[in-house]
Amino acid sequence: MPPVWPLVLSDAELTLRPLRRRDRRAFETLLVRNREWLAPWDATDPERRRPRPTHGELLRWAEREGRAGRHLSLLLCADGRPAGQVSAGPILYGAQSSATIGYWIDHARAGRGYAPRGVALLIDHLFAEVGLHRVEINIRPENEASLRVARKLHLREEGLRERFIHVDGAFRDHLSFAITADEVETDERGRGVLARYRREHMGATGAS
């Protein structure tokens, strides 16, 4: 079943929602501030000929793909302020019933649990609401911060994919992690991965 769009997912002060036109200045400032932080892990175009899409083009693409159920691109907001992104795509139905998750977090907000909570929110939605069977995440072996996210959420490490994705100017090796719906015990709100993360990593104060 294709997901409902526009999609908004929330957990306390954390919200995942579509990028909006009025986000342009804040979002572009966020990207500039994190350019060096993200460069070693950000996918790149091996042809290097296509210009970076404008904010309007990003909005139109996200709207089209979201409504079609092919890709969910969501802004991660903490206390109402843009702090990163979490995405799922391509979303495959039928026999494969799977999606690949991607994410990044503002360097200034790293280490506060926003990335694992945002990823957990989206995985739970893909399992409980969209009805997918499997979610995977592919991470460069050198990206220790991102590896910690996958491991905190109990994704299984499935091995190395050599020269798998073009990142930072070359095709790079990635470690693949995955989780399936039958590995998650889901509560009445449809939250299994997030509920487990909260139990294991968040205290009574909500700190992670």
PDB file of C-alpha atoms in Angstrom:
ATOM      1  CA  MET A   1       0.000   0.000   0.000  1.00  0.00           C
ATOM      2  CA  PRO A   2       1.589   3.339  -1.015  1.00  0.00           C
ATOM      3  CA  PRO A   3       2.147   5.714   1.932  1.00  0.00           C
ATOM      4  CA  VAL A   4      -0.090   8.719   2.558  1.00  0.00           C
ATOM      5  CA  TRP A   5       1.476  11.995   1.400  1.00  0.00           C
ATOM      6  CA  PRO A   6       2.173  14.552   2.785  1.00  0.00           C
ATOM      7  CA  LEU A   7       3.506  12.469   5.668  1.00  0.00           C
ATOM      8  CA  VAL A   8       4.190  13.782   9.174  1.00  0.00           C
ATOM      9  CA  LEU A   9       5.693  11.557  11.895  1.00  0.00           C
ATOM     10  CA  SER A  10       6.369  12.779  15.437  1.00  0.00           C
ATOM     11  CA  ASP A  11       8.022  11.663  18.657  1.00  0.00           C
ATOM     12  CA  ALA A  12       7.935  14.343  21.389  1.00  0.00           C
ATOM     13  CA  GLU A  13      10.058  17.287  20.147  1.00  0.00           C
ATOM     14  CA  LEU A  14      11.176  15.398  17.023  1.00  0.00           C
ATOM     15  CA  THR A  15       9.173  15.658  13.779  1.00  0.00           C
ATOM     16  CA  LEU A  16       9.665  14.243  10.293  1.00  0.00           C
ATOM     17  CA  ARG A  17       7.775  16.177   7.608  1.00  0.00           C
ATOM     18  CA  PRO A  18       8.056  17.202   3.949  1.00  0.00           C
ATOM     19  CA  LEU A  19      10.304  20.086   2.991  1.00  0.00           C
ATOM     20  CA  ARG A  20       8.270  23.280   2.446  1.00  0.00           C
ATOM     21  CA  ARG A  21       8.795  26.337   0.290  1.00  0.00           C
ATOM     22  CA  ARG A  22       9.263  28.537   3.341  1.00  0.00           C
ATOM     23  CA  ASP A  23      12.068  26.244   4.563  1.00  0.00           C
ATOM     24  CA  ARG A  24      14.360  27.397   1.757  1.00  0.00           C
ATOM     25  CA  ARG A  25      16.557  29.819   3.697  1.00  0.00           C
ATOM     26  CA  ALA A  26      16.874  27.651   6.821  1.00  0.00           C
ATOM     27  CA  PHE A  27      17.482  24.486   4.793  1.00  0.00           C
ATOM     28  CA  GLU A  28      20.124  26.039   2.548  1.00  0.00           C
ATOM     29  CA  THR A  29      21.869  27.519   5.602  1.00  0.00           C
ATOM     30  CA  LEU A  30      21.854  24.053   7.164  1.00  0.00           C
ATOM     31  CA  LEU A  31      23.407  22.510   4.047  1.00  0.00           C
ATOM     32  CA  VAL A  32      26.138  25.156   3.841  1.00  0.00           C
ATOM     33  CA  ARG A  33      26.967  24.829   7.535  1.00  0.00           C
ATOM     34  CA  ASN A  34      27.305  21.050   7.205  1.00  0.00           C
ATOM     35  CA  ARG A  35      29.042  20.863   3.815  1.00  0.00           C
ATOM     36  CA  GLU A  36      32.391  19.634   5.147  1.00  0.00           C
ATOM     37  CA  TRP A  37      30.741  17.404   7.759  1.00  0.00           C
ATOM     38  CA  LEU A  38      28.651  15.615   5.111  1.00  0.00           C
ATOM     39  CA  ALA A  39      31.072  15.576   2.142  1.00  0.00           C
ATOM     40  CA  PRO A  40      32.793  12.231   2.977  1.00  0.00           C
ATOM     41  CA  TRP A  41      29.421  10.434   3.204  1.00  0.00           C
ATOM     42  CA  ASP A  42      27.173  12.216   0.702  1.00  0.00           C
ATOM     43  CA  ALA A  43      26.296  10.477  -2.568  1.00  0.00           C
ATOM     44  CA  THR A  44      27.717  12.221  -5.644  1.00  0.00           C
ATOM     45  CA  ASP A  45      27.027  12.198  -9.374  1.00  0.00           C
ATOM     46  CA  PRO A  46      29.723  10.282 -11.300  1.00  0.00           C
ATOM     47  CA  GLU A  47      28.920  12.291 -14.441  1.00  0.00           C
ATOM     48  CA  ARG A  48      29.366  15.647 -12.636  1.00  0.00           C
ATOM     49  CA  ARG A  49      27.412  17.387 -15.387  1.00  0.00           C
ATOM     50  CA  ARG A  50      24.020  17.874 -13.797  1.00  0.00           C
ATOM     51  CA  PRO A  51      23.587  21.069 -11.745  1.00  0.00           C
ATOM     52  CA  ARG A  52      22.410  20.863  -8.158  1.00  0.00           C
ATOM     53  CA  PRO A  53      18.571  21.025  -8.096  1.00  0.00           C
ATOM     54  CA  THR A  54      16.949  24.222  -6.894  1.00  0.00           C
ATOM     55  CA  HIS A  55      14.766  24.292  -3.785  1.00  0.00           C
ATOM     56  CA  GLY A  56      11.679  24.375  -5.995  1.00  0.00           C
ATOM     57  CA  GLU A  57      12.868  21.357  -7.972  1.00  0.00           C
ATOM     58  CA  LEU A  58      13.500  19.437  -4.735  1.00  0.00           C
ATOM     59  CA  LEU A  59       9.972  20.232  -3.548  1.00  0.00           C
ATOM     60  CA  ARG A  60       8.363  19.124  -6.810  1.00  0.00           C
ATOM     61  CA  TRP A  61      10.402  15.909  -6.929  1.00  0.00           C
ATOM     62  CA  ALA A  62       9.596  15.040  -3.291  1.00  0.00           C
ATOM     63  CA  GLU A  63       5.886  15.736  -3.873  1.00  0.00           C
ATOM     64  CA  ARG A  64       5.736  13.598  -7.016  1.00  0.00           C
ATOM     65  CA  GLU A  65       7.709  10.688  -5.562  1.00  0.00           C
ATOM     66  CA  GLY A  66       5.912  10.828  -2.220  1.00  0.00           C
ATOM     67  CA  ARG A  67       2.443  10.751  -3.773  1.00  0.00           C
ATOM     68  CA  ALA A  68       3.494   7.855  -6.012  1.00  0.00           C
ATOM     69  CA  GLY A  69       4.874   5.968  -3.004  1.00  0.00           C
ATOM     70  CA  ARG A  70       8.304   5.575  -4.611  1.00  0.00           C
ATOM     71  CA  HIS A  71      10.382   7.727  -2.263  1.00  0.00           C
ATOM     72  CA  LEU A  72       9.786   9.499   1.066  1.00  0.00           C
ATOM     73  CA  SER A  73      12.056  12.503   1.610  1.00  0.00           C
ATOM     74  CA  LEU A  74      11.454  14.061   5.035  1.00  0.00           C
ATOM     75  CA  LEU A  75      12.960  16.999   6.855  1.00  0.00           C
ATOM     76  CA  LEU A  76      14.003  16.148  10.414  1.00  0.00           C
ATOM     77  CA  CYS A  77      13.022  18.951  12.791  1.00  0.00           C
ATOM     78  CA  ALA A  78      13.963  19.241  16.468  1.00  0.00           C
ATOM     79  CA  ASP A  79      11.849  21.670  18.500  1.00  0.00           C
ATOM     80  CA  GLY A  80      10.443  22.966  15.215  1.00  0.00           C
ATOM     81  CA  ARG A  81      13.833  23.771  13.664  1.00  0.00           C
ATOM     82  CA  PRO A  82      15.373  21.907  10.681  1.00  0.00           C
ATOM     83  CA  ALA A  83      18.133  19.597  11.886  1.00  0.00           C
ATOM     84  CA  GLY A  84      18.674  17.048   9.093  1.00  0.00           C
ATOM     85  CA  GLN A  85      16.870  14.657   6.776  1.00  0.00           C
ATOM     86  CA  VAL A  86      15.630  11.069   6.751  1.00  0.00           C
ATOM     87  CA  SER A  87      14.518   9.350   3.544  1.00  0.00           C
ATOM     88  CA  ALA A  88      13.283   6.016   2.256  1.00  0.00           C
ATOM     89  CA  GLY A  89      13.744   5.029  -1.359  1.00  0.00           C
ATOM     90  CA  PRO A  90      13.422   3.407  -3.656  1.00  0.00           C
ATOM     91  CA  ILE A  91      10.353   1.808  -2.073  1.00  0.00           C
ATOM     92  CA  LEU A  92       9.652  -1.550  -3.698  1.00  0.00           C
ATOM     93  CA  TYR A  93       6.395  -3.463  -3.421  1.00  0.00           C
ATOM     94  CA  GLY A  94       5.304  -6.961  -4.360  1.00  0.00           C
ATOM     95  CA  ALA A  95       7.814  -9.765  -3.970  1.00  0.00           C
ATOM     96  CA  GLN A  96      10.616  -7.522  -2.639  1.00  0.00           C
ATOM     97  CA  SER A  97       8.522  -5.322  -0.307  1.00  0.00           C
ATOM     98  CA  SER A  98      11.515  -3.289   0.842  1.00  0.00           C
ATOM     99  CA  ALA A  99      13.099   0.151   1.079  1.00  0.00           C
ATOM    100  CA  THR A 100      16.510   1.688   1.643  1.00  0.00           C
ATOM    101  CA  ILE A 101      16.904   4.325   4.354  1.00  0.00           C
ATOM    102  CA  GLY A 102      19.223   7.318   4.190  1.00  0.00           C
ATOM    103  CA  TYR A 103      19.802  10.024   6.797  1.00  0.00           C
ATOM    104  CA  TRP A 104      21.991  12.887   7.921  1.00  0.00           C
ATOM    105  CA  ILE A 105      22.021  15.175  10.952  1.00  0.00           C
ATOM    106  CA  ASP A 106      23.290  18.685  11.606  1.00  0.00           C
ATOM    107  CA  HIS A 107      26.801  18.512  13.081  1.00  0.00           C
ATOM    108  CA  ALA A 108      25.670  20.793  15.928  1.00  0.00           C
ATOM    109  CA  ARG A 109      22.886  18.314  16.848  1.00  0.00           C
ATOM    110  CA  ALA A 110      24.917  15.102  16.481  1.00  0.00           C
ATOM    111  CA  GLY A 111      25.070  12.788  19.479  1.00  0.00           C
ATOM    112  CA  ARG A 112      21.661  13.760  20.886  1.00  0.00           C
ATOM    113  CA  GLY A 113      19.777  10.736  19.563  1.00  0.00           C
ATOM    114  CA  TYR A 114      17.907  12.586  16.804  1.00  0.00           C
ATOM    115  CA  ALA A 115      19.266  10.420  13.980  1.00  0.00           C
ATOM    116  CA  PRO A 116      18.389   7.007  15.501  1.00  0.00           C
ATOM    117  CA  ARG A 117      14.967   8.245  16.619  1.00  0.00           C
ATOM    118  CA  GLY A 118      14.210   9.687  13.188  1.00  0.00           C
ATOM    119  CA  VAL A 119      15.311   6.509  11.434  1.00  0.00           C
ATOM    120  CA  ALA A 120      13.322   4.383  13.904  1.00  0.00           C
ATOM    121  CA  LEU A 121      10.182   6.486  13.306  1.00  0.00           C
ATOM    122  CA  LEU A 122      10.434   5.970   9.571  1.00  0.00           C
ATOM    123  CA  ILE A 123      11.192   2.236   9.805  1.00  0.00           C
ATOM    124  CA  ASP A 124       8.179   1.730  12.067  1.00  0.00           C
ATOM    125  CA  HIS A 125       5.998   3.621   9.577  1.00  0.00           C
ATOM    126  CA  LEU A 126       7.259   1.525   6.673  1.00  0.00           C
ATOM    127  CA  PHE A 127       6.501  -1.697   8.542  1.00  0.00           C
ATOM    128  CA  ALA A 128       3.249  -0.840  10.358  1.00  0.00           C
ATOM    129  CA  GLU A 129       1.582   1.543   7.894  1.00  0.00           C
ATOM    130  CA  VAL A 130       3.060   0.858   4.458  1.00  0.00           C
ATOM    131  CA  GLY A 131       3.296  -2.893   5.084  1.00  0.00           C
ATOM    132  CA  LEU A 132       6.863  -3.443   3.908  1.00  0.00           C
ATOM    133  CA  HIS A 133       8.802  -6.543   4.913  1.00  0.00           C
ATOM    134  CA  ARG A 134      12.419  -5.331   4.887  1.00  0.00           C
ATOM    135  CA  VAL A 135      14.414  -2.131   5.359  1.00  0.00           C
ATOM    136  CA  GLU A 136      18.131  -1.742   4.708  1.00  0.00           C
ATOM    137  CA  ILE A 137      20.787   0.901   5.314  1.00  0.00           C
ATOM    138  CA  ASN A 138      24.127   1.085   3.495  1.00  0.00           C
ATOM    139  CA  ILE A 139      26.995   2.848   5.270  1.00  0.00           C
ATOM    140  CA  ARG A 140      30.644   3.525   4.465  1.00  0.00           C
ATOM    141  CA  PRO A 141      32.814   1.482   6.883  1.00  0.00           C
ATOM    142  CA  GLU A 142      34.636   4.671   7.903  1.00  0.00           C
ATOM    143  CA  ASN A 143      31.435   6.417   9.024  1.00  0.00           C
ATOM    144  CA  GLU A 144      31.494   5.519  12.715  1.00  0.00           C
ATOM    145  CA  ALA A 145      28.660   7.875  13.688  1.00  0.00           C
ATOM    146  CA  SER A 146      26.293   6.367  11.119  1.00  0.00           C
ATOM    147  CA  LEU A 147      27.333   2.828  12.010  1.00  0.00           C
ATOM    148  CA  ARG A 148      26.342   3.527  15.618  1.00  0.00           C
ATOM    149  CA  VAL A 149      22.837   4.477  14.470  1.00  0.00           C
ATOM    150  CA  ALA A 150      22.333   1.141  12.664  1.00  0.00           C
ATOM    151  CA  ARG A 151      23.711  -0.847  15.595  1.00  0.00           C
ATOM    152  CA  LYS A 152      21.674   0.995  18.227  1.00  0.00           C
ATOM    153  CA  LEU A 153      18.549   0.088  16.240  1.00  0.00           C
ATOM    154  CA  HIS A 154      19.596  -3.599  16.060  1.00  0.00           C
ATOM    155  CA  LEU A 155      19.915  -3.795  12.286  1.00  0.00           C
ATOM    156  CA  ARG A 156      21.786  -6.919  11.221  1.00  0.00           C
ATOM    157  CA  GLU A 157      25.120  -6.429   9.485  1.00  0.00           C
ATOM    158  CA  GLU A 158      24.891  -8.369   6.212  1.00  0.00           C
ATOM    159  CA  GLY A 159      28.320  -7.789   4.735  1.00  0.00           C
ATOM    160  CA  LEU A 160      30.404  -5.539   2.527  1.00  0.00           C
ATOM    161  CA  ARG A 161      29.273  -4.324  -0.889  1.00  0.00           C
ATOM    162  CA  GLU A 162      32.379  -3.349  -2.810  1.00  0.00           C
ATOM    163  CA  ARG A 163      32.367  -0.108  -4.824  1.00  0.00           C
ATOM    164  CA  PHE A 164      28.620   0.099  -4.214  1.00  0.00           C
ATOM    165  CA  ILE A 165      27.668   3.818  -4.233  1.00  0.00           C
ATOM    166  CA  HIS A 166      29.363   6.874  -5.734  1.00  0.00           C
ATOM    167  CA  VAL A 167      30.316   9.011  -2.719  1.00  0.00           C
ATOM    168  CA  ASP A 168      32.680  11.970  -2.441  1.00  0.00           C
ATOM    169  CA  GLY A 169      33.953  11.549  -5.995  1.00  0.00           C
ATOM    170  CA  ALA A 170      34.394   7.762  -6.342  1.00  0.00           C
ATOM    171  CA  PHE A 171      32.552   4.451  -6.028  1.00  0.00           C
ATOM    172  CA  ARG A 172      32.993   3.432  -2.386  1.00  0.00           C
ATOM    173  CA  ASP A 173      32.565   0.229  -0.393  1.00  0.00           C
ATOM    174  CA  HIS A 174      29.534   0.115   1.920  1.00  0.00           C
ATOM    175  CA  LEU A 175      28.477  -2.131   4.773  1.00  0.00           C
ATOM    176  CA  SER A 176      24.865  -3.268   4.462  1.00  0.00           C
ATOM    177  CA  PHE A 177      22.540  -3.492   7.460  1.00  0.00           C
ATOM    178  CA  ALA A 178      18.948  -4.748   7.408  1.00  0.00           C
ATOM    179  CA  ILE A 179      15.912  -5.465   9.541  1.00  0.00           C
ATOM    180  CA  THR A 180      12.656  -7.250   8.692  1.00  0.00           C
ATOM    181  CA  ALA A 181       9.180  -6.690  10.101  1.00  0.00           C
ATOM    182  CA  ASP A 182       9.096 -10.107  11.749  1.00  0.00           C
ATOM    183  CA  GLU A 183      12.134  -9.176  13.846  1.00  0.00           C
ATOM    184  CA  VAL A 184      10.253  -6.301  15.514  1.00  0.00           C
ATOM    185  CA  GLU A 185       7.721  -6.533  18.325  1.00  0.00           C
ATOM    186  CA  THR A 186       5.333  -3.672  17.568  1.00  0.00           C
ATOM    187  CA  ASP A 187       3.198  -1.874  20.197  1.00  0.00           C
ATOM    188  CA  GLU A 188      -0.381  -0.625  19.818  1.00  0.00           C
ATOM    189  CA  ARG A 189       0.888   2.605  18.192  1.00  0.00           C
ATOM    190  CA  GLY A 190       2.772   0.656  15.519  1.00  0.00           C
ATOM    191  CA  ARG A 191       6.116   1.467  17.105  1.00  0.00           C
ATOM    192  CA  GLY A 192       8.578  -1.346  17.589  1.00  0.00           C
ATOM    193  CA  VAL A 193      12.028  -0.087  16.599  1.00  0.00           C
ATOM    194  CA  LEU A 194      11.463   3.288  18.273  1.00  0.00           C
ATOM    195  CA  ALA A 195       9.948   1.738  21.403  1.00  0.00           C
ATOM    196  CA  ARG A 196      12.962  -0.559  21.773  1.00  0.00           C
ATOM    197  CA  TYR A 197      15.388   2.333  21.237  1.00  0.00           C
ATOM    198  CA  ARG A 198      13.595   4.370  23.894  1.00  0.00           C
ATOM    199  CA  ARG A 199      13.733   1.511  26.392  1.00  0.00           C
ATOM    200  CA  GLU A 200      17.425   0.899  25.829  1.00  0.00           C
ATOM    201  CA  HIS A 201      18.829   4.389  25.318  1.00  0.00           C
ATOM    202  CA  MET A 202      16.525   7.007  26.850  1.00  0.00           C
ATOM    203  CA  GLY A 203      16.087   7.660  30.537  1.00  0.00           C
ATOM    204  CA  ALA A 204      13.255   9.281  32.413  1.00  0.00           C
ATOM    205  CA  THR A 205      14.454  12.729  31.343  1.00  0.00           C
ATOM    206  CA  GLY A 206      14.230  11.804  27.656  1.00  0.00           C
ATOM    207  CA  ALA A 207      17.997  12.161  27.176  1.00  0.00           C
ATOM    208  CA  SER A 208      19.673   9.696  24.843  1.00  0.00           C
TER     209      SER A 208
END
